[in-house]
Amino acid sequence: MTVRRVVALAAAVVCATSVITACGSGAAPLPSDTGPAGSLLSKAPVGKNLPASPTLDRIRRNGHLTAGASDTSPGFSEKNPLTDDYQGFESDLTQLLAKYLLGKPAVEHVGVTADTREALLQNNTVDVVISTYLITPERLKKVSFGGPYMNLGQALLVRKGTTGIAGVNDLNGRKVITTAGPAVEALKKAAPNAEPVVFQTVSQCLQALHDGRGDAFVNNQAVAIAQAKKDPALEMLSFTYGASMYGVGLPKDDPAFTRIVNDFFTEIEQDGLWKQAWEDNVTPLTKAPAPTPPPVGDLGITPAPAPSASS
């Protein structure tokens, strides 16, 4: 009997014999036993002699890893409306991490946005956030990061039929739609004479692109890949610029758990599971081979010092 079936049977017994609200929410949906995800998980390592950690203790008490995730990022983390299973590169990494911590790929997903990730980690609503989480000095004041596990450039979406943008220099003199924050700074650095048209959300940006309020929409490759797949009126250009580190958001006050997560990434990169997860999910969309993951533990930046009491 597989792990999935064992856990499913146990959950059914608990739901039938007691009143526990988590049962109705499908607290620990497990992946299919077959297909690429099942093949990946069958080879997943289980961590041994893990150090003491408050976060790990909570995960073990709950019997599942509670992970902040996106529901709508094809290729990276997308919820299947028919099965409620999560699919994608980041979803596979989350299930691999759960098996490393618990011996089984039991995950409860919690939807997160760019505005809620730090708060959900700080109040322990989630144990980790694996959701295209850009590492910045400002965020390192509030949370810790495991990994990094991918290094993404900035990619552009345009309306199909758009011509004249063959490289980043062609953005100069054009209106370029983007979200507030790091994407704007990356655009100003790469194309100083481009005119940023800034919105708060990706959906607002895409509507503006459709309306013709800009020539292109720029964001990280994960967002561009996902939106190009969902919207046949748009296409992703073939070049990228810049590169930034993306990691697993973790509680700030648990350095032992950060070391556990980093050891996990080192192991799955060495045994080829990271590469397999990328090729199962992202390569079919980009038609490009898996890149080399960034060095584990090298966040690429130094945390900004916390403000002093007198400032």
XYZ file of C-alpha atoms in Angstrom:
311
model
C 0.000 0.000 0.000
C 1.431 3.384 -0.959
C 2.073 6.268 1.424
C -0.720 8.183 -0.247
C -3.214 5.428 0.304
C -2.107 4.901 3.890
C -2.557 8.583 4.683
C -5.820 8.810 2.774
C -7.191 5.846 4.704
C -6.075 7.318 8.007
C -7.670 10.675 7.154
C -10.926 8.976 6.218
C -11.022 7.139 9.550
C -10.383 10.329 11.497
C -13.058 12.254 9.594
C -15.562 9.476 10.148
C -14.989 9.209 13.864
C -14.444 12.762 15.021
C -15.381 16.323 14.247
C -12.275 18.001 12.927
C -12.711 20.976 10.639
C -9.428 20.364 8.840
C -10.787 17.148 7.344
C -13.368 18.996 5.324
C -10.733 21.333 3.924
C -8.593 18.482 2.600
C -5.764 19.496 4.887
C -3.142 17.247 3.372
C -3.904 16.491 -0.268
C -1.310 14.156 -1.661
C -0.120 13.905 -5.241
C -1.016 11.191 -7.648
C 0.888 7.925 -7.326
C 1.536 7.944 -11.051
C 2.813 10.421 -13.613
C 5.818 12.754 -13.371
C 5.066 13.904 -9.814
C 4.705 10.343 -8.601
C 7.958 9.340 -10.289
C 9.734 12.276 -8.682
C 8.404 11.560 -5.206
C 9.279 7.889 -5.401
C 12.948 8.959 -5.501
C 12.668 11.727 -2.894
C 14.999 11.621 0.117
C 13.860 11.545 3.742
C 15.929 13.668 6.110
C 17.767 11.813 8.875
C 18.943 13.083 12.256
C 17.444 16.511 11.646
C 18.336 19.091 14.329
C 15.827 20.447 16.818
C 13.730 23.251 15.388
C 10.481 24.911 16.556
C 9.147 24.987 13.001
C 9.972 21.328 12.405
C 8.311 20.421 15.713
C 5.124 22.230 14.627
C 5.125 20.521 11.231
C 5.456 17.111 12.868
C 2.661 17.860 15.346
C 0.373 18.910 12.486
C 1.358 15.914 10.378
C 1.746 18.066 7.269
C 3.739 20.977 5.889
C 1.666 24.167 5.600
C 2.953 26.020 2.569
C 2.090 29.418 1.142
C 1.625 29.014 -2.601
C 0.126 30.483 -5.732
C -2.982 28.889 -7.244
C -2.552 30.448 -10.668
C 1.027 30.128 -11.922
C 1.131 27.478 -14.668
C 4.456 25.686 -14.752
C 5.283 26.728 -11.191
C 2.266 26.391 -8.873
C -1.265 25.918 -10.180
C -4.322 24.368 -8.539
C -6.136 21.783 -10.645
C -9.837 22.706 -10.264
C -10.927 19.127 -10.921
C -8.703 17.379 -8.380
C -7.604 20.223 -6.050
C -4.044 18.931 -6.535
C -1.277 21.470 -7.016
C 0.978 21.134 -10.052
C 4.192 22.771 -11.154
C 7.871 23.148 -10.353
C 7.362 24.896 -7.016
C 4.577 22.499 -6.077
C 6.898 19.550 -6.716
C 9.606 21.156 -4.571
C 7.062 21.654 -1.779
C 6.053 17.997 -1.835
C 9.692 16.896 -1.935
C 10.376 19.090 1.109
C 7.390 17.641 2.973
C 8.660 14.121 2.366
C 12.138 15.167 3.517
C 10.678 16.502 6.775
C 7.914 13.975 7.447
C 8.613 10.891 5.380
C 5.453 11.577 3.362
C 4.530 14.350 0.858
C 1.710 15.746 3.009
C 1.112 19.431 2.224
C -1.615 21.913 3.114
C -1.555 24.808 0.656
C -2.501 28.331 1.688
C -2.983 30.961 -0.992
C -0.630 33.929 -0.631
C -0.058 37.244 -2.376
C 2.924 39.575 -2.441
C 1.252 41.604 0.312
C 0.545 38.710 2.707
C 3.633 36.493 2.602
C 5.648 38.115 5.412
C 2.645 38.405 7.746
C 1.648 34.753 7.282
C 5.187 33.640 8.113
C 5.475 35.951 11.098
C 2.237 34.728 12.713
C 3.001 31.051 11.898
C -0.048 30.617 9.659
C 2.316 28.965 7.187
C 5.569 27.081 7.778
C 7.115 28.051 4.450
C 6.333 30.174 1.400
C 7.303 28.709 -1.975
C 5.812 31.181 -4.398
C 8.342 32.910 -6.674
C 9.583 34.823 -3.622
C 12.244 37.351 -4.593
C 14.975 37.778 -1.966
C 15.495 41.441 -1.065
C 17.274 43.221 1.807
C 13.953 44.644 2.986
C 12.327 41.212 3.175
C 15.339 39.772 5.002
C 14.541 42.137 7.880
C 11.235 40.310 8.379
C 11.782 36.682 7.294
C 14.547 34.234 6.454
C 15.108 32.503 3.136
C 16.115 28.938 2.301
C 17.894 28.182 -0.942
C 17.931 30.118 -3.210
C 16.429 27.562 -5.572
C 16.131 29.514 -8.817
C 17.624 32.528 -10.537
C 15.205 34.259 -12.891
C 15.612 37.135 -15.306
C 13.064 39.749 -16.280
C 10.934 38.714 -19.276
C 8.545 40.655 -21.489
C 5.038 40.030 -22.746
C 3.628 41.900 -25.724
C 0.434 41.800 -27.743
C 0.811 39.305 -30.571
C 2.005 41.060 -33.704
C 4.086 43.630 -31.838
C 7.353 44.340 -33.654
C 10.490 46.353 -33.021
C 11.473 44.962 -29.599
C 14.376 42.612 -30.198
C 16.467 43.454 -27.137
C 16.391 45.367 -23.895
C 17.752 48.538 -25.550
C 14.607 48.691 -27.678
C 12.629 49.462 -24.524
C 14.176 52.936 -24.340
C 11.597 55.516 -25.387
C 8.716 53.063 -24.946
C 6.029 52.751 -22.282
C 6.724 49.586 -20.302
C 4.063 48.277 -17.941
C 5.214 46.712 -14.679
C 4.341 46.173 -11.042
C 5.656 48.380 -8.273
C 8.846 47.386 -6.489
C 11.912 45.471 -7.704
C 10.673 45.143 -11.315
C 10.671 48.934 -11.700
C 14.200 49.223 -10.369
C 15.417 46.473 -12.708
C 13.796 48.226 -15.686
C 15.377 51.600 -14.838
C 18.787 49.940 -14.611
C 18.489 48.009 -17.890
C 16.719 50.655 -19.993
C 17.120 54.101 -18.358
C 15.053 55.892 -21.003
C 12.079 53.563 -20.861
C 8.901 55.033 -19.348
C 7.583 52.785 -16.551
C 3.786 52.518 -16.332
C 3.293 51.118 -12.836
C 0.367 49.175 -11.374
C -0.060 47.307 -8.104
C -1.078 43.912 -9.475
C -0.242 41.668 -12.417
C -3.892 41.565 -13.498
C -3.985 45.384 -13.673
C -0.805 45.316 -15.747
C -2.202 42.784 -18.194
C -5.424 44.739 -18.623
C -3.360 47.850 -19.358
C -1.354 45.927 -21.949
C -4.530 44.763 -23.654
C -5.847 48.351 -23.593
C -2.712 49.631 -25.316
C -1.551 51.761 -22.381
C 1.958 50.411 -22.869
C 4.061 48.576 -25.433
C 5.113 45.659 -23.218
C 4.666 44.181 -19.752
C 7.756 43.116 -17.837
C 8.032 40.843 -14.821
C 10.031 37.806 -13.753
C 10.172 34.801 -16.076
C 7.803 32.738 -13.941
C 5.025 35.317 -14.223
C 5.649 35.857 -17.950
C 5.651 32.128 -18.716
C 2.422 31.611 -16.798
C 0.562 34.513 -18.397
C 1.732 33.648 -21.913
C 0.302 30.158 -21.435
C -3.038 31.473 -20.161
C -3.583 34.321 -22.633
C -3.365 33.444 -26.355
C -3.484 37.133 -27.300
C -0.052 37.663 -25.732
C 3.393 36.306 -26.454
C 6.657 36.255 -24.530
C 9.718 37.755 -26.200
C 12.796 35.575 -26.528
C 15.234 37.652 -24.465
C 15.513 38.437 -20.769
C 17.594 40.874 -18.755
C 18.885 41.019 -15.208
C 18.768 38.105 -12.816
C 17.538 37.768 -9.251
C 17.517 35.079 -6.593
C 14.296 33.413 -5.468
C 14.103 31.435 -2.228
C 11.806 29.693 0.216
C 10.365 32.132 2.738
C 10.933 30.868 6.297
C 10.297 32.059 9.852
C 12.850 34.626 10.954
C 13.517 33.188 14.414
C 14.419 29.592 13.489
C 17.936 29.377 11.991
C 18.045 25.589 12.535
C 15.093 25.183 10.159
C 16.835 27.323 7.542
C 19.822 24.945 7.716
C 17.484 21.960 7.321
C 15.899 23.483 4.213
C 19.304 24.329 2.745
C 20.512 20.756 3.332
C 17.369 19.555 1.563
C 18.096 21.680 -1.517
C 21.720 20.560 -1.602
C 20.608 16.937 -1.588
C 17.919 17.190 -4.292
C 20.230 19.198 -6.546
C 23.010 16.639 -6.209
C 20.762 13.678 -6.956
C 19.095 15.319 -9.974
C 15.593 15.758 -8.536
C 15.702 19.566 -8.853
C 16.561 19.186 -12.547
C 13.847 16.584 -13.077
C 11.217 18.802 -11.430
C 12.179 21.715 -13.716
C 12.148 19.574 -16.847
C 8.796 18.027 -15.915
C 7.085 21.394 -15.467
C 8.904 24.395 -16.952
C 10.752 22.973 -19.944
C 7.495 22.008 -21.745
C 6.529 25.722 -21.659
C 9.883 27.309 -22.454
C 11.317 24.568 -24.716
C 14.640 25.255 -22.968
C 16.708 22.856 -20.839
C 16.878 23.198 -17.082
C 19.281 25.933 -15.945
C 21.927 25.452 -13.288
C 20.438 26.283 -9.879
C 22.155 29.015 -7.850
C 24.502 28.041 -4.992
C 22.564 27.051 -1.888
C 23.098 29.492 0.976
C 24.334 32.346 -1.211
C 21.467 34.826 -1.139
C 23.462 37.284 -3.220
C 22.845 40.178 -0.859
C 23.660 41.182 2.685
C 20.694 41.789 4.949
C 20.174 45.474 5.596
C 20.787 46.391 9.242
C 17.734 46.812 11.406
C 16.967 50.434 12.415
C 18.543 51.447 15.711
C 16.333 52.376 18.654
C 17.312 56.049 18.318
C 16.574 56.340 14.590
